[in-house]
Short mmCIF file of C-alpha atoms in Angstrom, two decimals:
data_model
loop_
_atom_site.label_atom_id
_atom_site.label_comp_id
_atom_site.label_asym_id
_atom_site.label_seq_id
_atom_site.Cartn_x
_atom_site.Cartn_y
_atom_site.Cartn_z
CA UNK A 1 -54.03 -34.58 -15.73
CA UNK A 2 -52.02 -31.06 -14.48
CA UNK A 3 -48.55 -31.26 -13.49
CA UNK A 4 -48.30 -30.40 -10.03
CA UNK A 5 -46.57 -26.68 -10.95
CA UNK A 6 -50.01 -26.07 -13.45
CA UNK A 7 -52.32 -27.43 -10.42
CA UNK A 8 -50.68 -25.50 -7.89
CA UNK A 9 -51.17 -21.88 -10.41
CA UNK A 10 -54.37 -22.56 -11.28
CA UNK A 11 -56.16 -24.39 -7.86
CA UNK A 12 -58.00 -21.11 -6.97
CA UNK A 13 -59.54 -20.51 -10.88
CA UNK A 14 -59.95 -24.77 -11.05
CA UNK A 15 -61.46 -25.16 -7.37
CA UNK A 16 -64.08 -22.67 -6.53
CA UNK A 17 -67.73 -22.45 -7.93
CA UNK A 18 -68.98 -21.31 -11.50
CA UNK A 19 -70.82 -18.45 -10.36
CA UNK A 20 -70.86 -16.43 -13.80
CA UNK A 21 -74.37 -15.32 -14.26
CA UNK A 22 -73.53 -15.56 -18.12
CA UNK A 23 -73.88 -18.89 -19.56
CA UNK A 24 -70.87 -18.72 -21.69
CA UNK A 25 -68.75 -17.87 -19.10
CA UNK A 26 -70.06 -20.50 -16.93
CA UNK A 27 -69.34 -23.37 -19.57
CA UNK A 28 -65.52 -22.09 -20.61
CA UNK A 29 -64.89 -22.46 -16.75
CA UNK A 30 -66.95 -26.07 -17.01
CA UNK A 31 -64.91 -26.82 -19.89
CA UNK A 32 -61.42 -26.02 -18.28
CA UNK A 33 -62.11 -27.53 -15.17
CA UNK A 34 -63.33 -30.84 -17.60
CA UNK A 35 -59.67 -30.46 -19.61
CA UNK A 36 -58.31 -30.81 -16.05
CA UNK A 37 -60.14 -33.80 -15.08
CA UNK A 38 -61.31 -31.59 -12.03
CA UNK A 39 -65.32 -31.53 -12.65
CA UNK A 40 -66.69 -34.87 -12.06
CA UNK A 41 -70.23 -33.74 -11.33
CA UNK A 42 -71.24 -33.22 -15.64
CA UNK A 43 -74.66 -34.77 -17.06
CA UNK A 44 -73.99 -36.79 -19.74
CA UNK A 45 -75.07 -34.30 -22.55
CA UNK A 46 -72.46 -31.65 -21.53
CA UNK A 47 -69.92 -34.39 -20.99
CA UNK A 48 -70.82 -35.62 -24.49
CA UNK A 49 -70.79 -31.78 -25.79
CA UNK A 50 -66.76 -31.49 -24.35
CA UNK A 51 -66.05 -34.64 -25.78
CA UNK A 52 -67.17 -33.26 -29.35
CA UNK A 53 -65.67 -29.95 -28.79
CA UNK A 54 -62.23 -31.38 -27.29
CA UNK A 55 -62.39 -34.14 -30.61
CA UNK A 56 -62.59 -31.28 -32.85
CA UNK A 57 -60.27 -29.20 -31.83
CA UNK A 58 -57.66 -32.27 -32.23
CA UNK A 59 -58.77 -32.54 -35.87
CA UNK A 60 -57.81 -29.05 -36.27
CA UNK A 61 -54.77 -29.68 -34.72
CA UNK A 62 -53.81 -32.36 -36.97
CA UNK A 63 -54.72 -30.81 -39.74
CA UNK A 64 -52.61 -27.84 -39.04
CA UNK A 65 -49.63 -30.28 -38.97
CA UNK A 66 -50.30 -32.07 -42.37
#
């Protein structure tokens, strides 16, 4: 979850609509919003696919400390 200072900065960006008529656009705001624990609304293949995606980048982040 956001600390209250990051949820207050980013509320406008984390609160209104994808409306990005370019799908990769539309999923990095999906994605963000899913880091924040603000979209709720996912089907359970994109909530799979930002599990996968959020799992690998924390292998890369290990790594990078080894």
């Amino acid at each position: 979850m956001l600390t209250p200072a990051v949820e207050m900065a980013y509320r406008e960006h984390l609160s209104s609509s994808v409306q990005s008529a370019d799908p990769e656009v539309a999923e990095e705001q999906l994605y963000r919003r899913w880091l924040a624990g603000k979209e709720q609304d996912l089907d359970e293949v994109t909530r799979d696919a930002f599990h996968q995606r959020w799992n690998a980048k924390q292998r890369v982040l290990q790594a990078r400390k080894s």
